[in-house]
Amino acid sequence: MNKLLILCFAIMMSCTGTTAQKSGNMQSKSEILASESNGGTEKVGFKLIKNQEELKKEITQNFAAAGMEPLMVIPSFPNDKKVVLYNLGRFNSGDHTIREIKSLSVQDNVLYVEVPMYESGGMEIQVLSNPWFIFTVPSGYKFTSVQLKPTK
C-alpha cells in the first residue's frame, strides 16, 4: 500500500513539473514583430503571413490605412515560426497597442494569446483607433482561430 501511494505521488509530481516547464518554453517562443495603435481593420480577425514579401506588404498597408508611412524597419521573416497578423477591431478611445505576450496555448484549434490587461487612465480624448499587431508562434501550432486573453 505504501509503495502504491509513493508511486502515485511520484507520478503527480512529475506531471506538475512538466506543465510548468512547458509554459515557460512557450513564452520564449513568441515575439511581437510589429504593433501599432491604428491602421488595422474595424473587425477582429487574424491572418497567417507566409513570407517576407507578405510581411512587408501587410505592414505598409496597415500604416497606409492610418495615413502614415512605415516608421519602423521591416523585420526579417522567421523561417522556423508561423507569423500572425491580428486585428483587434475598433475602439473609441485609449491606446490598445499590444506590447507584450505573456504566454501562448492551443486548445481545441484555438490559439489563446495571453496579453496584459488594458487599464484606462481615466478621462480620455475620444479617438477612433483600429490597433493591430504581428507576432510569431511555434511552427508546430495548429489553429483555426485566435483569441486574446487579457490578464493582470
mmCIF file with all atom_site columns, C-alpha atoms in Angstrom:
data_model
loop_
_atom_site.group_PDB
_atom_site.id
_atom_site.type_symbol
_atom_site.label_atom_id
_atom_site.label_alt_id
_atom_site.label_comp_id
_atom_site.label_asym_id
_atom_site.label_entity_id
_atom_site.label_seq_id
_atom_site.pdbx_PDB_ins_code
_atom_site.Cartn_x
_atom_site.Cartn_y
_atom_site.Cartn_z
_atom_site.occupancy
_atom_site.B_iso_or_equiv
_atom_site.pdbx_formal_charge
_atom_site.auth_seq_id
_atom_site.auth_comp_id
_atom_site.auth_asym_id
_atom_site.auth_atom_id
_atom_site.pdbx_PDB_model_num
ATOM 1   C CA . MET A 1 1   ? 0.000   0.000  0.000   1.00 0.00 ? 1   MET A CA 1
ATOM 2   C CA . ASN A 1 2   ? 2.835   2.421  0.843   1.00 0.00 ? 2   ASN A CA 1
ATOM 3   C CA . LYS A 1 3   ? 4.535   1.642  -2.469  1.00 0.00 ? 3   LYS A CA 1
ATOM 4   C CA . LEU A 1 4   ? 1.326   2.452  -4.339  1.00 0.00 ? 4   LEU A CA 1
ATOM 5   C CA . LEU A 1 5   ? 0.990   5.811  -2.550  1.00 0.00 ? 5   LEU A CA 1
ATOM 6   C CA . ILE A 1 6   ? 4.617   6.666  -3.256  1.00 0.00 ? 6   ILE A CA 1
ATOM 7   C CA . LEU A 1 7   ? 4.179   5.740  -6.933  1.00 0.00 ? 7   LEU A CA 1
ATOM 8   C CA . CYS A 1 8   ? 1.048   7.912  -7.245  1.00 0.00 ? 8   CYS A CA 1
ATOM 9   C CA . PHE A 1 9   ? 2.803   10.824 -5.531  1.00 0.00 ? 9   PHE A CA 1
ATOM 10  C CA . ALA A 1 10  ? 5.826   10.479 -7.857  1.00 0.00 ? 10  ALA A CA 1
ATOM 11  C CA . ILE A 1 11  ? 3.589   10.483 -10.945 1.00 0.00 ? 11  ILE A CA 1
ATOM 12  C CA . MET A 1 12  ? 1.729   13.594 -9.766  1.00 0.00 ? 12  MET A CA 1
ATOM 13  C CA . MET A 1 13  ? 4.965   15.426 -9.054  1.00 0.00 ? 13  MET A CA 1
ATOM 14  C CA . SER A 1 14  ? 6.408   14.588 -12.482 1.00 0.00 ? 14  SER A CA 1
ATOM 15  C CA . CYS A 1 15  ? 3.242   15.857 -14.210 1.00 0.00 ? 15  CYS A CA 1
ATOM 16  C CA . THR A 1 16  ? 3.207   19.194 -12.398 1.00 0.00 ? 16  THR A CA 1
ATOM 17  C CA . GLY A 1 17  ? 6.884   19.817 -13.143 1.00 0.00 ? 17  GLY A CA 1
ATOM 18  C CA . THR A 1 18  ? 6.391   19.164 -16.851 1.00 0.00 ? 18  THR A CA 1
ATOM 19  C CA . THR A 1 19  ? 3.459   21.570 -17.141 1.00 0.00 ? 19  THR A CA 1
ATOM 20  C CA . ALA A 1 20  ? 5.333   24.486 -15.571 1.00 0.00 ? 20  ALA A CA 1
ATOM 21  C CA . GLN A 1 21  ? 8.344   23.912 -17.800 1.00 0.00 ? 21  GLN A CA 1
ATOM 22  C CA . LYS A 1 22  ? 6.196   23.763 -20.929 1.00 0.00 ? 22  LYS A CA 1
ATOM 23  C CA . SER A 1 23  ? 4.550   27.098 -20.068 1.00 0.00 ? 23  SER A CA 1
ATOM 24  C CA . GLY A 1 24  ? 7.915   28.847 -19.723 1.00 0.00 ? 24  GLY A CA 1
ATOM 25  C CA . ASN A 1 25  ? 9.058   27.423 -23.048 1.00 0.00 ? 25  ASN A CA 1
ATOM 26  C CA . MET A 1 26  ? 6.011   28.799 -24.859 1.00 0.00 ? 26  MET A CA 1
ATOM 27  C CA . GLN A 1 27  ? 6.603   32.265 -23.513 1.00 0.00 ? 27  GLN A CA 1
ATOM 28  C CA . SER A 1 28  ? 10.090  32.471 -25.004 1.00 0.00 ? 28  SER A CA 1
ATOM 29  C CA . LYS A 1 29  ? 8.910   31.199 -28.398 1.00 0.00 ? 29  LYS A CA 1
ATOM 30  C CA . SER A 1 30  ? 6.661   34.159 -29.168 1.00 0.00 ? 30  SER A CA 1
ATOM 31  C CA . GLU A 1 31  ? 7.838   37.539 -30.374 1.00 0.00 ? 31  GLU A CA 1
ATOM 32  C CA . ILE A 1 32  ? 5.999   40.697 -31.397 1.00 0.00 ? 32  ILE A CA 1
ATOM 33  C CA . LEU A 1 33  ? 7.327   41.852 -34.785 1.00 0.00 ? 33  LEU A CA 1
ATOM 34  C CA . ALA A 1 34  ? 5.129   44.956 -35.145 1.00 0.00 ? 34  ALA A CA 1
ATOM 35  C CA . SER A 1 35  ? 2.402   46.589 -33.062 1.00 0.00 ? 35  SER A CA 1
ATOM 36  C CA . GLU A 1 36  ? 0.544   49.816 -33.776 1.00 0.00 ? 36  GLU A CA 1
ATOM 37  C CA . SER A 1 37  ? -2.474  51.639 -32.395 1.00 0.00 ? 37  SER A CA 1
ATOM 38  C CA . ASN A 1 38  ? -4.051  52.372 -35.778 1.00 0.00 ? 38  ASN A CA 1
ATOM 39  C CA . GLY A 1 39  ? -4.313  51.057 -39.327 1.00 0.00 ? 39  GLY A CA 1
ATOM 40  C CA . GLY A 1 40  ? -5.996  47.719 -38.715 1.00 0.00 ? 40  GLY A CA 1
ATOM 41  C CA . THR A 1 41  ? -9.467  46.622 -39.752 1.00 0.00 ? 41  THR A CA 1
ATOM 42  C CA . GLU A 1 42  ? -12.703 47.518 -37.975 1.00 0.00 ? 42  GLU A CA 1
ATOM 43  C CA . LYS A 1 43  ? -13.427 43.831 -37.294 1.00 0.00 ? 43  LYS A CA 1
ATOM 44  C CA . VAL A 1 44  ? -11.475 41.493 -35.042 1.00 0.00 ? 44  VAL A CA 1
ATOM 45  C CA . GLY A 1 45  ? -9.603  38.845 -37.009 1.00 0.00 ? 45  GLY A CA 1
ATOM 46  C CA . PHE A 1 46  ? -6.313  37.231 -37.917 1.00 0.00 ? 46  PHE A CA 1
ATOM 47  C CA . LYS A 1 47  ? -4.297  36.248 -40.969 1.00 0.00 ? 47  LYS A CA 1
ATOM 48  C CA . LEU A 1 48  ? -1.282  33.976 -41.358 1.00 0.00 ? 48  LEU A CA 1
ATOM 49  C CA . ILE A 1 49  ? 1.614   35.633 -43.159 1.00 0.00 ? 49  ILE A CA 1
ATOM 50  C CA . LYS A 1 50  ? 3.605   33.252 -45.357 1.00 0.00 ? 50  LYS A CA 1
ATOM 51  C CA . ASN A 1 51  ? 6.793   35.081 -46.405 1.00 0.00 ? 51  ASN A CA 1
ATOM 52  C CA . GLN A 1 52  ? 8.879   38.277 -46.267 1.00 0.00 ? 52  GLN A CA 1
ATOM 53  C CA . GLU A 1 53  ? 7.029   39.942 -49.153 1.00 0.00 ? 53  GLU A CA 1
ATOM 54  C CA . GLU A 1 54  ? 3.650   39.420 -47.474 1.00 0.00 ? 54  GLU A CA 1
ATOM 55  C CA . LEU A 1 55  ? 5.037   40.704 -44.162 1.00 0.00 ? 55  LEU A CA 1
ATOM 56  C CA . LYS A 1 56  ? 6.300   43.899 -45.823 1.00 0.00 ? 56  LYS A CA 1
ATOM 57  C CA . LYS A 1 57  ? 3.008   44.331 -47.716 1.00 0.00 ? 57  LYS A CA 1
ATOM 58  C CA . GLU A 1 58  ? 0.850   43.940 -44.569 1.00 0.00 ? 58  GLU A CA 1
ATOM 59  C CA . ILE A 1 59  ? 2.941   46.380 -42.529 1.00 0.00 ? 59  ILE A CA 1
ATOM 60  C CA . THR A 1 60  ? 2.996   49.050 -45.253 1.00 0.00 ? 60  THR A CA 1
ATOM 61  C CA . GLN A 1 61  ? -0.755  48.612 -45.968 1.00 0.00 ? 61  GLN A CA 1
ATOM 62  C CA . ASN A 1 62  ? -1.649  48.974 -42.285 1.00 0.00 ? 62  ASN A CA 1
ATOM 63  C CA . PHE A 1 63  ? 0.416   52.153 -41.982 1.00 0.00 ? 63  PHE A CA 1
ATOM 64  C CA . ALA A 1 64  ? -1.130  53.473 -45.225 1.00 0.00 ? 64  ALA A CA 1
ATOM 65  C CA . ALA A 1 65  ? -4.621  52.786 -43.830 1.00 0.00 ? 65  ALA A CA 1
ATOM 66  C CA . ALA A 1 66  ? -3.711  55.047 -40.905 1.00 0.00 ? 66  ALA A CA 1
ATOM 67  C CA . GLY A 1 67  ? -2.480  57.704 -43.349 1.00 0.00 ? 67  GLY A CA 1
ATOM 68  C CA . MET A 1 68  ? 1.207   57.252 -42.457 1.00 0.00 ? 68  MET A CA 1
ATOM 69  C CA . GLU A 1 69  ? 4.413   55.893 -43.901 1.00 0.00 ? 69  GLU A CA 1
ATOM 70  C CA . PRO A 1 70  ? 6.035   52.976 -42.019 1.00 0.00 ? 70  PRO A CA 1
ATOM 71  C CA . LEU A 1 71  ? 8.193   54.458 -39.264 1.00 0.00 ? 71  LEU A CA 1
ATOM 72  C CA . MET A 1 72  ? 9.837   51.136 -38.481 1.00 0.00 ? 72  MET A CA 1
ATOM 73  C CA . VAL A 1 73  ? 12.363  48.884 -40.141 1.00 0.00 ? 73  VAL A CA 1
ATOM 74  C CA . ILE A 1 74  ? 10.517  45.898 -41.598 1.00 0.00 ? 74  ILE A CA 1
ATOM 75  C CA . PRO A 1 75  ? 11.590  42.880 -39.507 1.00 0.00 ? 75  PRO A CA 1
ATOM 76  C CA . SER A 1 76  ? 13.003  39.816 -41.218 1.00 0.00 ? 76  SER A CA 1
ATOM 77  C CA . PHE A 1 77  ? 10.654  36.869 -41.632 1.00 0.00 ? 77  PHE A CA 1
ATOM 78  C CA . PRO A 1 78  ? 11.496  33.984 -39.238 1.00 0.00 ? 78  PRO A CA 1
ATOM 79  C CA . ASN A 1 79  ? 11.777  30.710 -41.165 1.00 0.00 ? 79  ASN A CA 1
ATOM 80  C CA . ASP A 1 80  ? 11.168  28.434 -38.170 1.00 0.00 ? 80  ASP A CA 1
ATOM 81  C CA . LYS A 1 81  ? 7.910   30.043 -36.911 1.00 0.00 ? 81  LYS A CA 1
ATOM 82  C CA . LYS A 1 82  ? 4.436   30.981 -38.070 1.00 0.00 ? 82  LYS A CA 1
ATOM 83  C CA . VAL A 1 83  ? 3.727   34.702 -38.362 1.00 0.00 ? 83  VAL A CA 1
ATOM 84  C CA . VAL A 1 84  ? 0.267   36.004 -37.435 1.00 0.00 ? 84  VAL A CA 1
ATOM 85  C CA . LEU A 1 85  ? -1.331  39.396 -38.143 1.00 0.00 ? 85  LEU A CA 1
ATOM 86  C CA . TYR A 1 86  ? -4.056  40.097 -35.575 1.00 0.00 ? 86  TYR A CA 1
ATOM 87  C CA . ASN A 1 87  ? -6.528  42.986 -35.847 1.00 0.00 ? 87  ASN A CA 1
ATOM 88  C CA . LEU A 1 88  ? -8.064  43.978 -32.512 1.00 0.00 ? 88  LEU A CA 1
ATOM 89  C CA . GLY A 1 89  ? -11.060 45.757 -34.082 1.00 0.00 ? 89  GLY A CA 1
ATOM 90  C CA . ARG A 1 90  ? -12.344 49.282 -33.474 1.00 0.00 ? 90  ARG A CA 1
ATOM 91  C CA . PHE A 1 91  ? -12.035 51.182 -30.185 1.00 0.00 ? 91  PHE A CA 1
ATOM 92  C CA . ASN A 1 92  ? -13.484 54.573 -29.242 1.00 0.00 ? 92  ASN A CA 1
ATOM 93  C CA . SER A 1 93  ? -10.606 55.785 -27.078 1.00 0.00 ? 93  SER A CA 1
ATOM 94  C CA . GLY A 1 94  ? -7.350  54.852 -25.402 1.00 0.00 ? 94  GLY A CA 1
ATOM 95  C CA . ASP A 1 95  ? -4.121  53.192 -26.506 1.00 0.00 ? 95  ASP A CA 1
ATOM 96  C CA . HIS A 1 96  ? -4.774  49.484 -27.105 1.00 0.00 ? 96  HIS A CA 1
ATOM 97  C CA . THR A 1 97  ? -1.352  48.694 -28.554 1.00 0.00 ? 97  THR A CA 1
ATOM 98  C CA . ILE A 1 98  ? -0.095  45.210 -27.604 1.00 0.00 ? 98  ILE A CA 1
ATOM 99  C CA . ARG A 1 99  ? 3.429   45.477 -26.207 1.00 0.00 ? 99  ARG A CA 1
ATOM 100 C CA . GLU A 1 100 ? 3.873   42.059 -24.553 1.00 0.00 ? 100 GLU A CA 1
ATOM 101 C CA . ILE A 1 101 ? 2.735   38.449 -24.950 1.00 0.00 ? 101 ILE A CA 1
ATOM 102 C CA . LYS A 1 102 ? 2.772   36.613 -21.637 1.00 0.00 ? 102 LYS A CA 1
ATOM 103 C CA . SER A 1 103 ? 2.054   33.127 -22.992 1.00 0.00 ? 103 SER A CA 1
ATOM 104 C CA . LEU A 1 104 ? 0.537   31.116 -25.824 1.00 0.00 ? 104 LEU A CA 1
ATOM 105 C CA . SER A 1 105 ? -1.518  27.952 -25.805 1.00 0.00 ? 105 SER A CA 1
ATOM 106 C CA . VAL A 1 106 ? -3.616  25.987 -28.279 1.00 0.00 ? 106 VAL A CA 1
ATOM 107 C CA . GLN A 1 107 ? -6.787  24.239 -27.190 1.00 0.00 ? 107 GLN A CA 1
ATOM 108 C CA . ASP A 1 108 ? -9.498  22.846 -29.499 1.00 0.00 ? 108 ASP A CA 1
ATOM 109 C CA . ASN A 1 109 ? -7.863  24.529 -32.545 1.00 0.00 ? 109 ASN A CA 1
ATOM 110 C CA . VAL A 1 110 ? -7.973  27.956 -30.851 1.00 0.00 ? 110 VAL A CA 1
ATOM 111 C CA . LEU A 1 111 ? -4.725  29.863 -30.271 1.00 0.00 ? 111 LEU A CA 1
ATOM 112 C CA . TYR A 1 112 ? -5.027  31.686 -26.946 1.00 0.00 ? 112 TYR A CA 1
ATOM 113 C CA . VAL A 1 113 ? -2.698  34.687 -26.682 1.00 0.00 ? 113 VAL A CA 1
ATOM 114 C CA . GLU A 1 114 ? -2.321  35.917 -23.113 1.00 0.00 ? 114 GLU A CA 1
ATOM 115 C CA . VAL A 1 115 ? -1.596  39.663 -23.013 1.00 0.00 ? 115 VAL A CA 1
ATOM 116 C CA . PRO A 1 116 ? -1.520  42.227 -20.181 1.00 0.00 ? 116 PRO A CA 1
ATOM 117 C CA . MET A 1 117 ? -4.945  43.702 -19.447 1.00 0.00 ? 117 MET A CA 1
ATOM 118 C CA . TYR A 1 118 ? -5.508  47.233 -20.730 1.00 0.00 ? 118 TYR A CA 1
ATOM 119 C CA . GLU A 1 119 ? -6.071  49.697 -17.895 1.00 0.00 ? 119 GLU A CA 1
ATOM 120 C CA . SER A 1 120 ? -7.560  53.088 -18.656 1.00 0.00 ? 120 SER A CA 1
ATOM 121 C CA . GLY A 1 121 ? -6.047  56.214 -17.168 1.00 0.00 ? 121 GLY A CA 1
ATOM 122 C CA . GLY A 1 122 ? -9.409  57.921 -16.641 1.00 0.00 ? 122 GLY A CA 1
ATOM 123 C CA . MET A 1 123 ? -10.630 60.794 -18.805 1.00 0.00 ? 123 MET A CA 1
ATOM 124 C CA . GLU A 1 124 ? -9.510  60.225 -22.348 1.00 0.00 ? 124 GLU A CA 1
ATOM 125 C CA . ILE A 1 125 ? -9.870  62.007 -25.632 1.00 0.00 ? 125 ILE A CA 1
ATOM 126 C CA . GLN A 1 126 ? -12.420 60.247 -27.834 1.00 0.00 ? 126 GLN A CA 1
ATOM 127 C CA . VAL A 1 127 ? -10.414 58.988 -30.795 1.00 0.00 ? 127 VAL A CA 1
ATOM 128 C CA . LEU A 1 128 ? -11.319 56.036 -33.001 1.00 0.00 ? 128 LEU A CA 1
ATOM 129 C CA . SER A 1 129 ? -8.498  53.535 -33.406 1.00 0.00 ? 129 SER A CA 1
ATOM 130 C CA . ASN A 1 130 ? -8.004  50.169 -35.103 1.00 0.00 ? 130 ASN A CA 1
ATOM 131 C CA . PRO A 1 131 ? -4.997  48.550 -33.394 1.00 0.00 ? 131 PRO A CA 1
ATOM 132 C CA . TRP A 1 132 ? -3.140  45.608 -34.901 1.00 0.00 ? 132 TRP A CA 1
ATOM 133 C CA . PHE A 1 133 ? -0.035  43.571 -34.187 1.00 0.00 ? 133 PHE A CA 1
ATOM 134 C CA . ILE A 1 134 ? 2.102   40.932 -35.870 1.00 0.00 ? 134 ILE A CA 1
ATOM 135 C CA . PHE A 1 135 ? 3.612   38.162 -33.767 1.00 0.00 ? 135 PHE A CA 1
ATOM 136 C CA . THR A 1 136 ? 5.254   34.753 -34.096 1.00 0.00 ? 136 THR A CA 1
ATOM 137 C CA . VAL A 1 137 ? 4.154   31.354 -32.826 1.00 0.00 ? 137 VAL A CA 1
ATOM 138 C CA . PRO A 1 138 ? 5.948   28.000 -32.927 1.00 0.00 ? 138 PRO A CA 1
ATOM 139 C CA . SER A 1 139 ? 5.581   26.359 -36.339 1.00 0.00 ? 139 SER A CA 1
ATOM 140 C CA . GLY A 1 140 ? 4.036   23.217 -34.823 1.00 0.00 ? 140 GLY A CA 1
ATOM 141 C CA . TYR A 1 141 ? 0.953   25.063 -33.540 1.00 0.00 ? 141 TYR A CA 1
ATOM 142 C CA . LYS A 1 142 ? -2.213  24.179 -35.470 1.00 0.00 ? 142 LYS A CA 1
ATOM 143 C CA . PHE A 1 143 ? -5.154  26.556 -35.034 1.00 0.00 ? 143 PHE A CA 1
ATOM 144 C CA . THR A 1 144 ? -8.153  27.894 -36.939 1.00 0.00 ? 144 THR A CA 1
ATOM 145 C CA . SER A 1 145 ? -8.886  30.934 -34.763 1.00 0.00 ? 145 SER A CA 1
ATOM 146 C CA . VAL A 1 146 ? -7.074  33.304 -32.396 1.00 0.00 ? 146 VAL A CA 1
ATOM 147 C CA . GLN A 1 147 ? -8.397  34.699 -29.134 1.00 0.00 ? 147 GLN A CA 1
ATOM 148 C CA . LEU A 1 148 ? -6.757  37.267 -26.836 1.00 0.00 ? 148 LEU A CA 1
ATOM 149 C CA . LYS A 1 149 ? -6.823  36.528 -23.103 1.00 0.00 ? 149 LYS A CA 1
ATOM 150 C CA . PRO A 1 150 ? -6.248  39.731 -21.112 1.00 0.00 ? 150 PRO A CA 1
ATOM 151 C CA . THR A 1 151 ? -4.669  39.008 -17.708 1.00 0.00 ? 151 THR A CA 1
ATOM 152 C CA . LYS A 1 152 ? -3.267  41.117 -14.887 1.00 0.00 ? 152 LYS A CA 1
#
